[in-house]
The first five atom37 places (N, CA, C, CB, O) and aatype in JSON, in Angstrom:
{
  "aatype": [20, 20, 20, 20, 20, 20, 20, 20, 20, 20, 20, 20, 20, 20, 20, 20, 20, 20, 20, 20, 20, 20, 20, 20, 20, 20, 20, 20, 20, 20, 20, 20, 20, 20, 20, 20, 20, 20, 20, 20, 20, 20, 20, 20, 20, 20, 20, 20, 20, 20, 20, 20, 20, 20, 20, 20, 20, 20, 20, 20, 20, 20, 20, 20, 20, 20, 20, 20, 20, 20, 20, 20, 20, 20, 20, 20, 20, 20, 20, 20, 20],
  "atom_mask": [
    [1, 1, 1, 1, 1],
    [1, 1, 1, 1, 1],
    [1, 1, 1, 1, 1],
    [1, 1, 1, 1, 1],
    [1, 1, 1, 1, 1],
    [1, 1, 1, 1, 1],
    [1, 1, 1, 1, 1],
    [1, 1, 1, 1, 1],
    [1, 1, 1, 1, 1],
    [1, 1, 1, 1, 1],
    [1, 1, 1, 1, 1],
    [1, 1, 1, 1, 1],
    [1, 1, 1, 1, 1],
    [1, 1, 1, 1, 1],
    [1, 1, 1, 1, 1],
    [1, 1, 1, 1, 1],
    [1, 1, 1, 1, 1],
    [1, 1, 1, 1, 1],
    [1, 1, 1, 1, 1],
    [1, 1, 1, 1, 1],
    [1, 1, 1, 1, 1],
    [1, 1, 1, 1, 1],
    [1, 1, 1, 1, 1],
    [1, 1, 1, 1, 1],
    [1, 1, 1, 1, 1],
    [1, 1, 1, 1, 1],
    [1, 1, 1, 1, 1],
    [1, 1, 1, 1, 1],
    [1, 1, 1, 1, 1],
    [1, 1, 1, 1, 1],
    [1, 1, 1, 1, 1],
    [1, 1, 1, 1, 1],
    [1, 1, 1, 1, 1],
    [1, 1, 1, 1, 1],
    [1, 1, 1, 1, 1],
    [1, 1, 1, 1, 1],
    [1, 1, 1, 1, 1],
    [1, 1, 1, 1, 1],
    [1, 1, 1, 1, 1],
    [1, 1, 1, 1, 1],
    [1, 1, 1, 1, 1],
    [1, 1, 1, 1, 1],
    [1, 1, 1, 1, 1],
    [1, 1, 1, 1, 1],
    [1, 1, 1, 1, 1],
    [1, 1, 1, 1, 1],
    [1, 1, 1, 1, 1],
    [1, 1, 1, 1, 1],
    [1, 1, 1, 1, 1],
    [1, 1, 1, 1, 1],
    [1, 1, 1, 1, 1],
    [1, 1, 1, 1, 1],
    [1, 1, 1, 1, 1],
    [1, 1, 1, 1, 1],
    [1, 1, 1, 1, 1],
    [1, 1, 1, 1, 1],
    [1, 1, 1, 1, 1],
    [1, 1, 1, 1, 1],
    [1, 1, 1, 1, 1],
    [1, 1, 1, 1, 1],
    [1, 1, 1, 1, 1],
    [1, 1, 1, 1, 1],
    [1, 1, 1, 1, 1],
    [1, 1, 1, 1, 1],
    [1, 1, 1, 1, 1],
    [1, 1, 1, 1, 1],
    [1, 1, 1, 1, 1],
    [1, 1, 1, 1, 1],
    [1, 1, 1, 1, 1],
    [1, 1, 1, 1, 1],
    [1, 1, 1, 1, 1],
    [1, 1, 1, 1, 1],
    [1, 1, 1, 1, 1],
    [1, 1, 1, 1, 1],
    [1, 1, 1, 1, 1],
    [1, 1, 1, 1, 1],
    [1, 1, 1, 1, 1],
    [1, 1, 1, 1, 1],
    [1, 1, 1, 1, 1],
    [1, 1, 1, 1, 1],
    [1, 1, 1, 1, 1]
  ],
  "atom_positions": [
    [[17.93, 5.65, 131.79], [18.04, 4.41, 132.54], [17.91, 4.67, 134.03], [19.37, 3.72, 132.24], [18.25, 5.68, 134.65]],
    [[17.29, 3.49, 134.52], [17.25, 3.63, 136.28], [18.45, 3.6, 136.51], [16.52, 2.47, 137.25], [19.29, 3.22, 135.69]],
    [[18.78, 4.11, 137.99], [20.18, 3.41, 138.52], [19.49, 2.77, 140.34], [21.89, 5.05, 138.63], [18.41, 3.08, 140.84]],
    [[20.44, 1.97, 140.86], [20.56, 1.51, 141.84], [19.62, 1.83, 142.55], [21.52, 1.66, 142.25], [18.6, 1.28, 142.97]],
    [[20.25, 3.13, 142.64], [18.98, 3.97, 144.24], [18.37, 4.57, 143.85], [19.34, 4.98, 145.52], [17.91, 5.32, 144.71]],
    [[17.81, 4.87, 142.39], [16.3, 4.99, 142.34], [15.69, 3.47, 142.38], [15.81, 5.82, 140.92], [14.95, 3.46, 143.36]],
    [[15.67, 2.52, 141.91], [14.93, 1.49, 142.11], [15.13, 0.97, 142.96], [14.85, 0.78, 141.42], [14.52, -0.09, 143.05]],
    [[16.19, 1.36, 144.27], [16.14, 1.17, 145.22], [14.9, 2.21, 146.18], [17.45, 1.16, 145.41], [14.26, 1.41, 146.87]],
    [[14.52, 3.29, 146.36], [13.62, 4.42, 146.29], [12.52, 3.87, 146.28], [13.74, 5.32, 145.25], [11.89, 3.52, 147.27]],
    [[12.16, 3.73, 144.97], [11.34, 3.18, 144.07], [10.33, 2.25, 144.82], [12.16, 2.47, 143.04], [9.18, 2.45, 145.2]],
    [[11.42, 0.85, 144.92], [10.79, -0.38, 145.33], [10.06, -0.75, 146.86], [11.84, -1.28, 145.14], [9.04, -1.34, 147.22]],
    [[11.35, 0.07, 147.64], [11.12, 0.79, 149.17], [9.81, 1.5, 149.19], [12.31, 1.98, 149.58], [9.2, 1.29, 150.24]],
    [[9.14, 2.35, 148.27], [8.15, 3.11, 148.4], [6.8, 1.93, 148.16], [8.33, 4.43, 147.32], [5.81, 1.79, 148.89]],
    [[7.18, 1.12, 146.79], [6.29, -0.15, 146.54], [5.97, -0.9, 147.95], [7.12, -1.26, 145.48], [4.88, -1.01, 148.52]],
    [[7.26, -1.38, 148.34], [6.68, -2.17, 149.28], [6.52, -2.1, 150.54], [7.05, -2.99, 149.22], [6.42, -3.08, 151.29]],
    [[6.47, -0.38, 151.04], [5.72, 0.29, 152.0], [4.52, 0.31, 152.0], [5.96, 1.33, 152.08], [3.97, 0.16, 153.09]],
    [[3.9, 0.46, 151.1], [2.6, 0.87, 150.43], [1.94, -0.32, 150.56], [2.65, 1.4, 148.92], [0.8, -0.32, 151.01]],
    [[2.55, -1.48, 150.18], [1.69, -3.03, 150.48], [2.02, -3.47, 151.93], [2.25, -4.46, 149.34], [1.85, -4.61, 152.35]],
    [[2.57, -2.33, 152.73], [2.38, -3.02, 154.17], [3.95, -4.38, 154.28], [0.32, -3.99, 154.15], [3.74, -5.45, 154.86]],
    [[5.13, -4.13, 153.75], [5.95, -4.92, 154.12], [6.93, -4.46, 154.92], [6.35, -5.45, 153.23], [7.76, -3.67, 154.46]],
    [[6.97, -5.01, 156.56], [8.28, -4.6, 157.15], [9.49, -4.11, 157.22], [8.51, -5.0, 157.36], [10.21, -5.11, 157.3]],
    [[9.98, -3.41, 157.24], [11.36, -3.11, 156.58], [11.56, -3.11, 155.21], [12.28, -3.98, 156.99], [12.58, -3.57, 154.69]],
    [[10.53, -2.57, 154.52], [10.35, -2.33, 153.19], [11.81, -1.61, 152.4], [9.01, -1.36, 153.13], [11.79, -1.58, 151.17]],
    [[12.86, -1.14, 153.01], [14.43, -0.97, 152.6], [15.2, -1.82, 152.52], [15.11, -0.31, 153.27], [15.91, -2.05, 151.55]],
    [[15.16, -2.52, 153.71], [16.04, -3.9, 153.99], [16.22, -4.73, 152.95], [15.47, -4.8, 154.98], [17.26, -5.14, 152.42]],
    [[14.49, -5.03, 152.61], [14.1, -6.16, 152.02], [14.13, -6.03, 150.67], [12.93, -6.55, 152.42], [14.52, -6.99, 150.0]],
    [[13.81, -5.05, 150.16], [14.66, -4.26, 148.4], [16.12, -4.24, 148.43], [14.32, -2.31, 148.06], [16.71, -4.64, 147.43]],
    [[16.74, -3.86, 149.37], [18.31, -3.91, 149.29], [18.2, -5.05, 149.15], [19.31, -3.46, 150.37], [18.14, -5.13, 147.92]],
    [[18.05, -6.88, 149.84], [18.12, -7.88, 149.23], [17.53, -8.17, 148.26], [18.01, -8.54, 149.77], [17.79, -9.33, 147.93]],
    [[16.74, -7.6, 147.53], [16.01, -8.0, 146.61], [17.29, -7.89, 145.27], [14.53, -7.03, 146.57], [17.83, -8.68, 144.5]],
    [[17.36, -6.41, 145.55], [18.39, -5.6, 144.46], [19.59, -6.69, 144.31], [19.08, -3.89, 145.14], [19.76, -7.42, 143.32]],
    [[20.22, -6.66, 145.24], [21.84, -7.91, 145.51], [21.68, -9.11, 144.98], [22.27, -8.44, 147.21], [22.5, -9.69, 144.27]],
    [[20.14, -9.7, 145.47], [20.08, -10.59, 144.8], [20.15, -10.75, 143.15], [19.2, -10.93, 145.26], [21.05, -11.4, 142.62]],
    [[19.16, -10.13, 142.43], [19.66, -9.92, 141.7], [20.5, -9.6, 140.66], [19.49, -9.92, 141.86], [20.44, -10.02, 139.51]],
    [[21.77, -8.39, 141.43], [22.9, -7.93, 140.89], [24.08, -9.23, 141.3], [23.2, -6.31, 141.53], [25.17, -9.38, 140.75]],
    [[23.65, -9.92, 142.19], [24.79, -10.86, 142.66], [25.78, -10.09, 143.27], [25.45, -11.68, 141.54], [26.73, -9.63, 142.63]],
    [[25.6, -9.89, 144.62], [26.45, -8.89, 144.96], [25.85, -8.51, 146.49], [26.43, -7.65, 143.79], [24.65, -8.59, 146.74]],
    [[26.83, -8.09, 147.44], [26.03, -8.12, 148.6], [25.01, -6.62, 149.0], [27.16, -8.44, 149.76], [24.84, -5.61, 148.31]],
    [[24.61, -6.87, 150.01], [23.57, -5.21, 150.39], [24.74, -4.09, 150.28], [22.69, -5.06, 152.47], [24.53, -3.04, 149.67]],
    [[25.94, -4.33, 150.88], [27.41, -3.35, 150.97], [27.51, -2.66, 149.61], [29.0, -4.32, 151.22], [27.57, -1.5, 149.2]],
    [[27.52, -4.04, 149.04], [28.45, -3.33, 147.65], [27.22, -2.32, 146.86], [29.14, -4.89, 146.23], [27.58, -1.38, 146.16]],
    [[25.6, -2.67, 147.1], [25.2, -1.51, 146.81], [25.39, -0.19, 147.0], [24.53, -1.59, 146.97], [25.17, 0.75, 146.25]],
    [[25.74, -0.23, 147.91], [26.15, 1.18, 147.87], [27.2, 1.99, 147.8], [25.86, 1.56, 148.57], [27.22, 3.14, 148.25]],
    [[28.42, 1.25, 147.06], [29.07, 1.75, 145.83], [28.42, 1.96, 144.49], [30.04, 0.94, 145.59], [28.89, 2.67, 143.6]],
    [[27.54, 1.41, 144.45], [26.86, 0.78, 143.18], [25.55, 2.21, 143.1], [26.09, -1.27, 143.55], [24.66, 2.12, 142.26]],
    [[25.58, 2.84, 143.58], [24.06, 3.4, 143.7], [24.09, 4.03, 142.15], [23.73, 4.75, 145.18], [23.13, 3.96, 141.38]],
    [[25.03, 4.5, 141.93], [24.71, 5.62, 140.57], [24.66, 4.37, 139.09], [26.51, 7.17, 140.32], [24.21, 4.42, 137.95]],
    [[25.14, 3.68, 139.64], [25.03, 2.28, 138.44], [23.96, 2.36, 137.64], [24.83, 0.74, 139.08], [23.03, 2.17, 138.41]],
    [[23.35, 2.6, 136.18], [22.29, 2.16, 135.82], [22.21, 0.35, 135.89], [22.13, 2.84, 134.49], [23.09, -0.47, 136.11]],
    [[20.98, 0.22, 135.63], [20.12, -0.74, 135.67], [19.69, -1.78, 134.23], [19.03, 0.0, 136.2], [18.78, -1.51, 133.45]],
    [[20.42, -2.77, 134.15], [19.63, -3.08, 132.33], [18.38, -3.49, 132.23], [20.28, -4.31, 131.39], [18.1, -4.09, 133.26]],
    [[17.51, -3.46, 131.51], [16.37, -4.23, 131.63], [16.22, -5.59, 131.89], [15.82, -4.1, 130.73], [15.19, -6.17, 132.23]],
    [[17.65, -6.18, 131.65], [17.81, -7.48, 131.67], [17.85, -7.92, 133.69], [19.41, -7.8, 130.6], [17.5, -8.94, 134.28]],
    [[18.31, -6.84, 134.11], [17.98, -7.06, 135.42], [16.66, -6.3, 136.06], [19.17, -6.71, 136.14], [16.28, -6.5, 137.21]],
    [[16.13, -5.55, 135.29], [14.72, -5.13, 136.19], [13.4, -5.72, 135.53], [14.5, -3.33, 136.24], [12.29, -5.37, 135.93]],
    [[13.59, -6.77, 134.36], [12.67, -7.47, 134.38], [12.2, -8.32, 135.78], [12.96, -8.16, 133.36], [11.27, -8.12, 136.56]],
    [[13.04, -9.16, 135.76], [13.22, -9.97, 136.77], [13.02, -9.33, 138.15], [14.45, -10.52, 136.62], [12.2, -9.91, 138.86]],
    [[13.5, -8.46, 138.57], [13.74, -7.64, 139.76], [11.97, -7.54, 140.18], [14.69, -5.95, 139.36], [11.46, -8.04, 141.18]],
    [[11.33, -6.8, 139.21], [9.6, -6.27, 139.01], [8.76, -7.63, 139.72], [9.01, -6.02, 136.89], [7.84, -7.68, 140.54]],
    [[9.81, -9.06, 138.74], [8.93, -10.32, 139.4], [9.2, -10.41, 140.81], [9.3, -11.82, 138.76], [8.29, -10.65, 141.62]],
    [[9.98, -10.29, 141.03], [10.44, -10.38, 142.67], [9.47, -9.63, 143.28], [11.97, -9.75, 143.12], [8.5, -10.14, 143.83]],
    [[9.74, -7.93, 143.19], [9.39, -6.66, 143.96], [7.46, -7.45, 143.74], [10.03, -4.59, 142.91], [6.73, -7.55, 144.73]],
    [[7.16, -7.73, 142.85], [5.54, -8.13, 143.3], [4.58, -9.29, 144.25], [5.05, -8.37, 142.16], [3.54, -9.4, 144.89]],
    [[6.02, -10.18, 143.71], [5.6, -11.4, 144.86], [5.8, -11.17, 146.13], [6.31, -12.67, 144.74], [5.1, -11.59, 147.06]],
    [[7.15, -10.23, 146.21], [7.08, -9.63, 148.2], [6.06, -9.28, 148.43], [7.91, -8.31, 148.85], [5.32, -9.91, 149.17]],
    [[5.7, -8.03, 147.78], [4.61, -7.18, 147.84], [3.43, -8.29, 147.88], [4.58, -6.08, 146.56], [2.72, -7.97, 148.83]],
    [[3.02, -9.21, 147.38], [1.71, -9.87, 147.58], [1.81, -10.8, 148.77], [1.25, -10.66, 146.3], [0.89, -11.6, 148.97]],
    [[3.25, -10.73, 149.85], [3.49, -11.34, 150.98], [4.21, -12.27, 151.2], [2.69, -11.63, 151.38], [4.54, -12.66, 152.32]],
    [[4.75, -13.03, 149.52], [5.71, -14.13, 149.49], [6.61, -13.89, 150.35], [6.31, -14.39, 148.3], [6.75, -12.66, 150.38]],
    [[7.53, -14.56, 151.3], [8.14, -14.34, 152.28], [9.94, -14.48, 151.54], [7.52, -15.41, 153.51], [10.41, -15.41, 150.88]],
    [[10.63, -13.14, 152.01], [11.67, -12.69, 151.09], [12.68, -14.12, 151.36], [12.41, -10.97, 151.57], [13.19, -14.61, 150.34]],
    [[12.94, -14.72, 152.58], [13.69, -15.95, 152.02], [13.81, -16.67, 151.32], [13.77, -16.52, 152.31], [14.86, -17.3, 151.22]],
    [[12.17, -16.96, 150.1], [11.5, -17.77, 149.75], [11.81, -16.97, 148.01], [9.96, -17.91, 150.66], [11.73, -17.75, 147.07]],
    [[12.02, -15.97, 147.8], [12.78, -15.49, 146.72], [14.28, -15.1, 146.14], [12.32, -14.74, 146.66], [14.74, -15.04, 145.0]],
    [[14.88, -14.83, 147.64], [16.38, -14.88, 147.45], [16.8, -16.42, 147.96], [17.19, -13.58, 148.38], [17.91, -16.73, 147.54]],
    [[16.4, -17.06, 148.48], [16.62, -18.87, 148.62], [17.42, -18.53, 149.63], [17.39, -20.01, 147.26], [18.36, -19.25, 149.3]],
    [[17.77, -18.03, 150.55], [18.56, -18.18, 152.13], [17.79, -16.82, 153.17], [20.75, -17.82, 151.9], [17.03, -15.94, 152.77]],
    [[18.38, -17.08, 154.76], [17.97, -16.63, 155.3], [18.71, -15.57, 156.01], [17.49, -17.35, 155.68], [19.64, -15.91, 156.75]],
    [[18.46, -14.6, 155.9], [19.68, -13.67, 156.92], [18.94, -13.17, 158.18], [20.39, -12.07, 156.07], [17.74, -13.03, 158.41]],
    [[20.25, -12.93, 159.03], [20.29, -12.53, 160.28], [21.05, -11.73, 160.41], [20.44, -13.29, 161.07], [22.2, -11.72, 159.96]],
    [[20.22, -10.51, 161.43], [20.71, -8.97, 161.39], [21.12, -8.48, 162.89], [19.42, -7.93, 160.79], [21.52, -7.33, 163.08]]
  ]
}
């Protein structure tokens, strides 16, 4: 099974590769979103595996960033850093 911070790794490397800004940032929200849970608590969470039941979904996300969908527009709010 994956855990946390490899598909955290992982996704960071994905969406470097398609040219997205802060390609860490924006996987850490991706991930939270998903897990329901904030960017923090990932990283208690890192060794956590992963169910498929959450990296189906996760894959839909990680591709629509990657094709430029704008990450507010998949986690439904806006943060400020």
């Amino acid at each position: 099974m994956t855990t946390v911070l490899e598909t955290l790794d992982k996704g960071t490397a994905y969406l470097t590769k398609k040219g997205i800004e802060d390609a860490r940032r924006n996987m850490q929200l991706l991930i939270a979103h998903q897990l329901s849970c904030t960017r923090m608590d990932l990283y208690l969470r890192f060794d956590q595996p992963l169910e498929e039941s959450d990296l189906a979904p996760l894959r839909d996300l990680l591709k629509k960033r990657g094709e430029g969908v704008p990450i507010q527009h998949l986690i439904g709010y806006v943060t400020f850093h």
